[in-house]
Coordinates of C-alpha atoms in Angstrom, one line a residue:
M9 CA 0.8 -17.8 23.4
I10 CA -1.5 -20.3 21.7
A11 CA -2.0 -18.0 18.8
E12 CA 1.8 -17.7 18.4
L13 CA 2.1 -21.5 18.4
V14 CA -0.6 -21.9 15.8
V15 CA 1.2 -19.5 13.5
E16 CA 4.6 -21.1 14.2
I17 CA 4.0 -24.8 14.0
G18 CA 0.7 -24.9 12.2
P19 CA 2.3 -24.7 8.8
L20 CA 4.9 -27.3 9.8
W21 CA 2.2 -29.7 10.7
H22 CA 0.3 -29.0 7.5
E23 CA 3.5 -29.6 5.4
G24 CA 4.1 -32.9 7.2
Q25 CA 0.6 -34.1 6.5
Q26 CA 0.9 -33.1 2.8
A27 CA 4.3 -34.9 2.5
R28 CA 2.9 -38.0 4.1
L29 CA -0.1 -38.1 1.8
E30 CA 2.0 -37.5 -1.3
S31 CA 4.7 -40.0 -0.4
R32 CA 2.6 -43.1 -0.6
P33 CA 0.9 -44.8 -3.7
R34 CA -2.5 -43.3 -4.3
K35 CA -5.6 -44.1 -6.4
R36 CA -7.3 -40.9 -5.4
A37 CA -6.2 -37.3 -5.4
V38 CA -4.7 -35.8 -2.3
G39 CA -7.6 -34.5 -0.2
A40 CA -10.1 -37.1 -1.2
G41 CA -11.4 -39.6 1.3
A42 CA -12.0 -39.2 5.1
K43 CA -11.3 -35.8 6.7
H44 CA -9.6 -35.0 10.0
Q45 CA -12.0 -34.9 12.9
L46 CA -9.8 -32.4 14.7
V47 CA -8.5 -29.1 13.2
F48 CA -4.9 -28.2 14.1
I49 CA -5.9 -25.8 17.0
D50 CA -7.7 -28.6 18.7
R51 CA -4.7 -31.0 18.3
L52 CA -2.5 -28.3 19.8
L53 CA -4.8 -27.7 22.7
A54 CA -5.1 -31.4 23.4
T55 CA -1.3 -31.7 23.5
L56 CA -0.9 -28.7 25.8
V57 CA -3.5 -29.9 28.2
H58 CA -1.8 -33.4 28.2
L59 CA 1.6 -31.9 28.9
R60 CA 0.5 -29.3 31.5
H61 CA -2.1 -31.1 33.5
G62 CA -1.5 -34.8 32.7
A63 CA -5.0 -35.4 31.3
T64 CA -5.3 -38.9 29.9
H65 CA -6.1 -39.6 26.3
D66 CA -9.4 -41.0 27.3
A67 CA -10.4 -37.8 29.1
L68 CA -9.3 -35.7 26.2
A69 CA -11.2 -37.8 23.8
C70 CA -14.4 -37.2 25.8
W71 CA -13.7 -33.5 25.9
F72 CA -13.2 -33.1 22.2
G73 CA -15.8 -35.7 21.2
V74 CA -13.5 -38.0 19.2
D75 CA -12.1 -41.5 19.6
R76 CA -9.1 -42.1 21.9
S77 CA -6.9 -43.1 19.0
T78 CA -7.5 -39.7 17.4
I79 CA -6.1 -38.0 20.4
T80 CA -3.2 -40.3 20.6
R81 CA -2.3 -39.6 17.0
A82 CA -2.8 -35.9 17.4
I83 CA -0.4 -35.7 20.4
G84 CA 2.1 -37.9 18.6
E85 CA 2.1 -35.4 15.7
V86 CA 2.3 -32.2 17.6
R87 CA 4.7 -33.1 20.5
P88 CA 7.8 -33.5 18.2
L89 CA 7.0 -30.1 16.6
L90 CA 7.0 -28.5 20.0
A91 CA 10.2 -30.3 21.0
T92 CA 12.1 -28.9 18.0
R93 CA 11.3 -25.3 18.9
G94 CA 14.3 -24.9 21.3
C95 CA 14.4 -22.6 24.4
T96 CA 13.5 -18.9 24.0
I97 CA 15.9 -16.3 25.3
A98 CA 14.3 -13.3 23.7
T99 CA 11.4 -12.5 21.4
G100 CA 12.1 -14.4 18.2
V101 CA 15.5 -15.7 19.5
R102 CA 15.9 -19.4 20.4
L103 CA 18.7 -21.8 21.4
R104 CA 18.3 -25.3 20.0
T105 CA 21.7 -26.9 20.5
L106 CA 24.3 -27.0 23.3
A107 CA 26.8 -25.3 21.1
E108 CA 24.4 -22.3 20.6
V109 CA 24.0 -22.1 24.3
I110 CA 27.7 -22.0 25.0
D111 CA 28.2 -19.3 22.4
H112 CA 25.3 -17.3 23.9
L113 CA 26.8 -17.5 27.4
G114 CA 30.2 -16.5 26.1
T115 CA 28.9 -13.6 24.0
S116 CA 26.7 -12.2 26.8
G117 CA 29.2 -12.9 29.6
Q118 CA 26.7 -14.8 31.7
T119 CA 27.3 -17.8 34.0
G120 CA 25.6 -21.1 33.2
I121 CA 24.4 -23.7 35.7
I122 CA 23.9 -27.4 34.9
D123 CA 22.3 -30.2 36.8
G124 CA 20.6 -33.5 36.0
T125 CA 17.0 -34.4 36.8
E126 CA 15.2 -37.7 36.9
I127 CA 11.7 -38.5 35.8
R128 CA 10.0 -41.8 36.8
V129 CA 8.9 -44.0 34.0
R130 CA 7.3 -47.4 33.6
R131 CA 9.4 -50.5 34.3
P132 CA 10.4 -52.4 31.2
A133 CA 8.7 -55.7 30.7
A134 CA 10.3 -58.9 32.2
G135 CA 12.8 -60.5 30.0
R136 CA 14.0 -57.4 28.2
K137 CA 17.8 -57.2 28.1
D138 CA 17.8 -53.5 29.0
R139 CA 15.5 -53.8 31.9
E140 CA 18.1 -52.7 34.5
K141 CA 19.3 -49.7 32.5
F142 CA 16.4 -47.5 33.8
I143 CA 17.0 -48.2 37.5
S144 CA 18.4 -45.0 39.2
G145 CA 21.3 -45.6 41.5
K146 CA 20.2 -42.6 43.6
N147 CA 16.5 -43.2 43.9
K148 CA 16.3 -46.9 43.3
Q149 CA 13.4 -46.3 40.8
N150 CA 12.9 -46.8 37.1
A151 CA 13.5 -43.4 35.6
V152 CA 15.1 -41.4 32.7
K153 CA 17.6 -38.6 33.2
A154 CA 18.0 -35.2 31.4
M155 CA 20.6 -32.5 31.7
I156 CA 19.3 -29.0 32.3
L157 CA 21.3 -25.9 31.7
T158 CA 20.1 -22.5 32.9
D159 CA 21.6 -19.0 33.3
A160 CA 22.4 -17.5 36.6
G161 CA 18.8 -16.4 37.1
G162 CA 17.4 -19.9 36.6
K163 CA 16.0 -19.3 33.1
L164 CA 16.0 -22.4 30.9
L165 CA 18.6 -22.4 28.1
F166 CA 18.9 -26.1 27.2
C167 CA 17.5 -29.5 27.9
S168 CA 19.2 -32.6 26.6
P169 CA 17.5 -35.7 25.2
A170 CA 16.6 -38.2 27.9
Q171 CA 18.9 -41.0 28.9
P172 CA 18.3 -44.1 31.1
A173 CA 18.7 -43.1 34.8
S174 CA 21.6 -45.6 35.3
C175 CA 23.8 -43.1 33.3
A176 CA 25.9 -41.0 35.6
D177 CA 25.5 -37.2 35.5
I178 CA 29.1 -36.7 34.4
T179 CA 28.8 -39.4 31.7
H180 CA 25.6 -37.8 30.4
A181 CA 27.4 -34.4 30.2
R182 CA 30.3 -35.9 28.2
Q183 CA 27.9 -37.7 25.8
S184 CA 26.0 -34.5 25.3
G185 CA 29.2 -32.8 24.1
L186 CA 29.7 -30.4 26.9
V187 CA 33.4 -31.0 27.2
K188 CA 34.0 -30.6 23.5
H189 CA 32.0 -27.4 23.3
L190 CA 33.6 -25.8 26.3
T191 CA 37.2 -26.8 25.3
G192 CA 36.9 -25.4 21.8
G193 CA 34.5 -22.5 22.6
P194 CA 34.6 -19.2 24.4
A195 CA 35.6 -18.8 28.0
V196 CA 32.4 -19.6 29.9
E197 CA 31.9 -20.4 33.6
I198 CA 29.5 -23.3 34.2
L199 CA 28.5 -24.1 37.8
A200 CA 27.8 -27.7 38.7
D201 CA 27.3 -29.9 41.7
A202 CA 29.6 -32.7 43.0
G203 CA 28.2 -35.1 40.4
Y204 CA 30.3 -33.3 37.8
Q205 CA 33.6 -33.3 39.6
G206 CA 36.3 -34.0 37.1
L207 CA 34.9 -31.9 34.3
G208 CA 36.8 -28.9 35.6
A209 CA 40.2 -30.4 34.7
Q210 CA 38.9 -31.5 31.3
T211 CA 37.6 -28.1 30.4
G212 CA 40.4 -25.9 31.7
G213 CA 38.5 -24.8 34.8
R214 CA 35.4 -23.7 32.9
V215 CA 33.2 -26.2 34.9
V216 CA 33.2 -25.1 38.6
T217 CA 32.2 -27.8 41.1
P218 CA 32.1 -27.7 45.0
P219 CA 35.5 -28.0 46.8
H220 CA 36.8 -31.5 47.2
R221 CA 37.0 -32.8 50.8
K222 CA 40.6 -33.6 51.5
F223 CA 40.1 -35.2 54.9
K224 CA 37.7 -38.1 55.0
K225 CA 38.1 -38.8 58.7
N226 CA 38.8 -36.4 61.7
P227 CA 39.4 -33.2 59.7
P228 CA 40.9 -30.2 61.6
E229 CA 38.3 -27.8 62.9
W230 CA 39.7 -24.9 60.8
Y231 CA 39.5 -27.0 57.6
E232 CA 35.9 -28.0 58.3
E233 CA 34.9 -24.4 58.7
V234 CA 36.6 -23.3 55.5
Y235 CA 35.2 -26.2 53.6
E236 CA 31.6 -25.6 54.7
R237 CA 31.9 -21.9 53.9
Q238 CA 33.1 -22.6 50.4
R239 CA 30.5 -25.3 49.8
K240 CA 27.6 -23.1 50.9
A241 CA 28.9 -20.2 48.8
H242 CA 28.9 -22.5 45.8
S243 CA 25.5 -23.9 46.5
S244 CA 24.0 -20.5 46.9
R245 CA 25.3 -19.6 43.4
R246 CA 23.9 -22.7 41.7
I247 CA 20.6 -23.0 43.5
R248 CA 18.8 -21.3 40.6
V249 CA 19.0 -24.4 38.5
E250 CA 17.0 -26.3 41.1
H251 CA 14.3 -23.6 40.7
G252 CA 14.3 -24.1 37.0
I253 CA 13.9 -27.9 37.4
A254 CA 11.1 -27.4 39.9
H255 CA 9.2 -25.3 37.3
L256 CA 9.7 -28.1 34.8
K257 CA 8.3 -30.6 37.2
N258 CA 5.2 -28.5 37.7
W259 CA 4.1 -29.8 34.3
R260 CA 2.3 -33.0 35.1
A261 CA 3.8 -34.9 32.2
L262 CA 7.2 -34.7 33.9
A263 CA 6.0 -35.5 37.4
R264 CA 5.7 -39.2 36.4
H265 CA 5.5 -40.5 32.9
L266 CA 3.2 -43.4 32.2
G267 CA 3.5 -43.5 28.5
R268 CA 6.2 -44.9 26.3
R269 CA 9.8 -44.3 27.4
E270 CA 10.8 -43.6 23.9
Q271 CA 8.7 -40.4 23.9
M272 CA 10.4 -38.8 26.9
S273 CA 13.0 -36.9 25.0
D274 CA 10.3 -35.1 22.9
T275 CA 8.2 -34.6 26.0
I276 CA 10.8 -33.0 28.2
Q277 CA 12.2 -30.8 25.4
A278 CA 8.7 -29.7 24.4
V279 CA 8.0 -28.7 28.0
A280 CA 11.3 -26.9 28.3
G281 CA 10.6 -24.9 25.1
L282 CA 7.1 -23.9 26.3
L283 CA 8.4 -23.0 29.8
S284 CA 11.3 -20.9 28.5
H285 CA 8.7 -19.1 26.3
Q286 CA 6.7 -18.4 29.4
Q287 CA 9.7 -17.1 31.3
T288 CA 10.4 -14.6 28.4
S289 CA 6.8 -13.6 27.6
P290 CA 5.2 -10.8 29.7
A291 CA 1.9 -12.6 29.4
G292 CA 2.9 -15.1 32.1
P293 CA 2.4 -18.9 32.3
I294 CA -0.3 -21.0 30.7
S295 CA -3.3 -21.1 33.0
H296 CA -6.6 -23.0 33.1
S297 CA -8.4 -20.2 31.3
T298 CA -5.7 -20.0 28.6
L299 CA -6.3 -23.7 27.7
R300 CA -10.0 -23.2 27.1
R301 CA -11.1 -24.4 23.6
P302 CA -11.3 -21.2 21.6
T303 CA -14.0 -21.8 18.9
P304 CA -13.3 -18.6 16.8
L305 CA -9.6 -19.6 16.3
A306 CA -10.6 -23.2 15.4
G307 CA -12.7 -21.8 12.5
H308 CA -9.8 -19.5 11.5
I309 CA -7.6 -22.5 10.6
S310 CA -10.3 -24.9 9.4
V311 CA -8.3 -25.2 6.2
A312 CA -6.6 -28.1 7.9
R313 CA -9.8 -30.1 7.4
T314 CA -9.1 -30.4 3.7
D315 CA -6.4 -33.1 4.3
S316 CA -7.3 -36.7 4.4
A317 CA -6.9 -38.6 7.6

């Protein structure tokens, strides 16, 4: 998998470095001056270890023998490239937008499942006007929220950009364009929990939510039995999205984010892309042995050292 990532995003990183060097006024030719201390393969490895195991920048700097700022800059360059890859559904086939996901589900005749997940983040500093936006009404913690969409088997198909946790699930879905894409797109069944009740009427029944409880107090015994049977049947169909979210949270960067909140969209979308690739690839997930620093490959792409820092 690492070799595939090197081939895929290595040229993109190199082009970005060249564009940055050529865009500013220069007194020396491009390539003169200080050289990168890390080749691209090492930058990629540092980013993967940070996302998968939550290793701090200080620890990674000791591992690679460079300054902490070098690791911070490397992760900041590679993480957005990973975030733009999209979710893999087959070898060489990726879905990058919600519209593409809806078209894929409609073409293949599959059922989609959506749910929101929250990731704890640092509390904004005192005095900031948006300090209360990140407080989750559900967990009473500072967090951001992302909308996850999987197929009926729990395979990741889409992960939305992060929003402050005070945003309701149904509002987040509307802002992501789910209603627009379902209304004007193919006939697709999307399973959702009670947080999305109301979207069914707006999408012509394409979003299916649990049955609404009609009796709030003292319901008839027959009604309670029917309601529980329908609710459990719906829950058993949409439980796979919870499994997909659990696999996401296995990546330590999403267990609790201690960095900048502005980086969360790139972080969660990068992890979603990597995880979906694992779910498709027969090689299996990234393991500790996979993330060893491979010296031969580093020499193979040492051409990256020719750029100035």
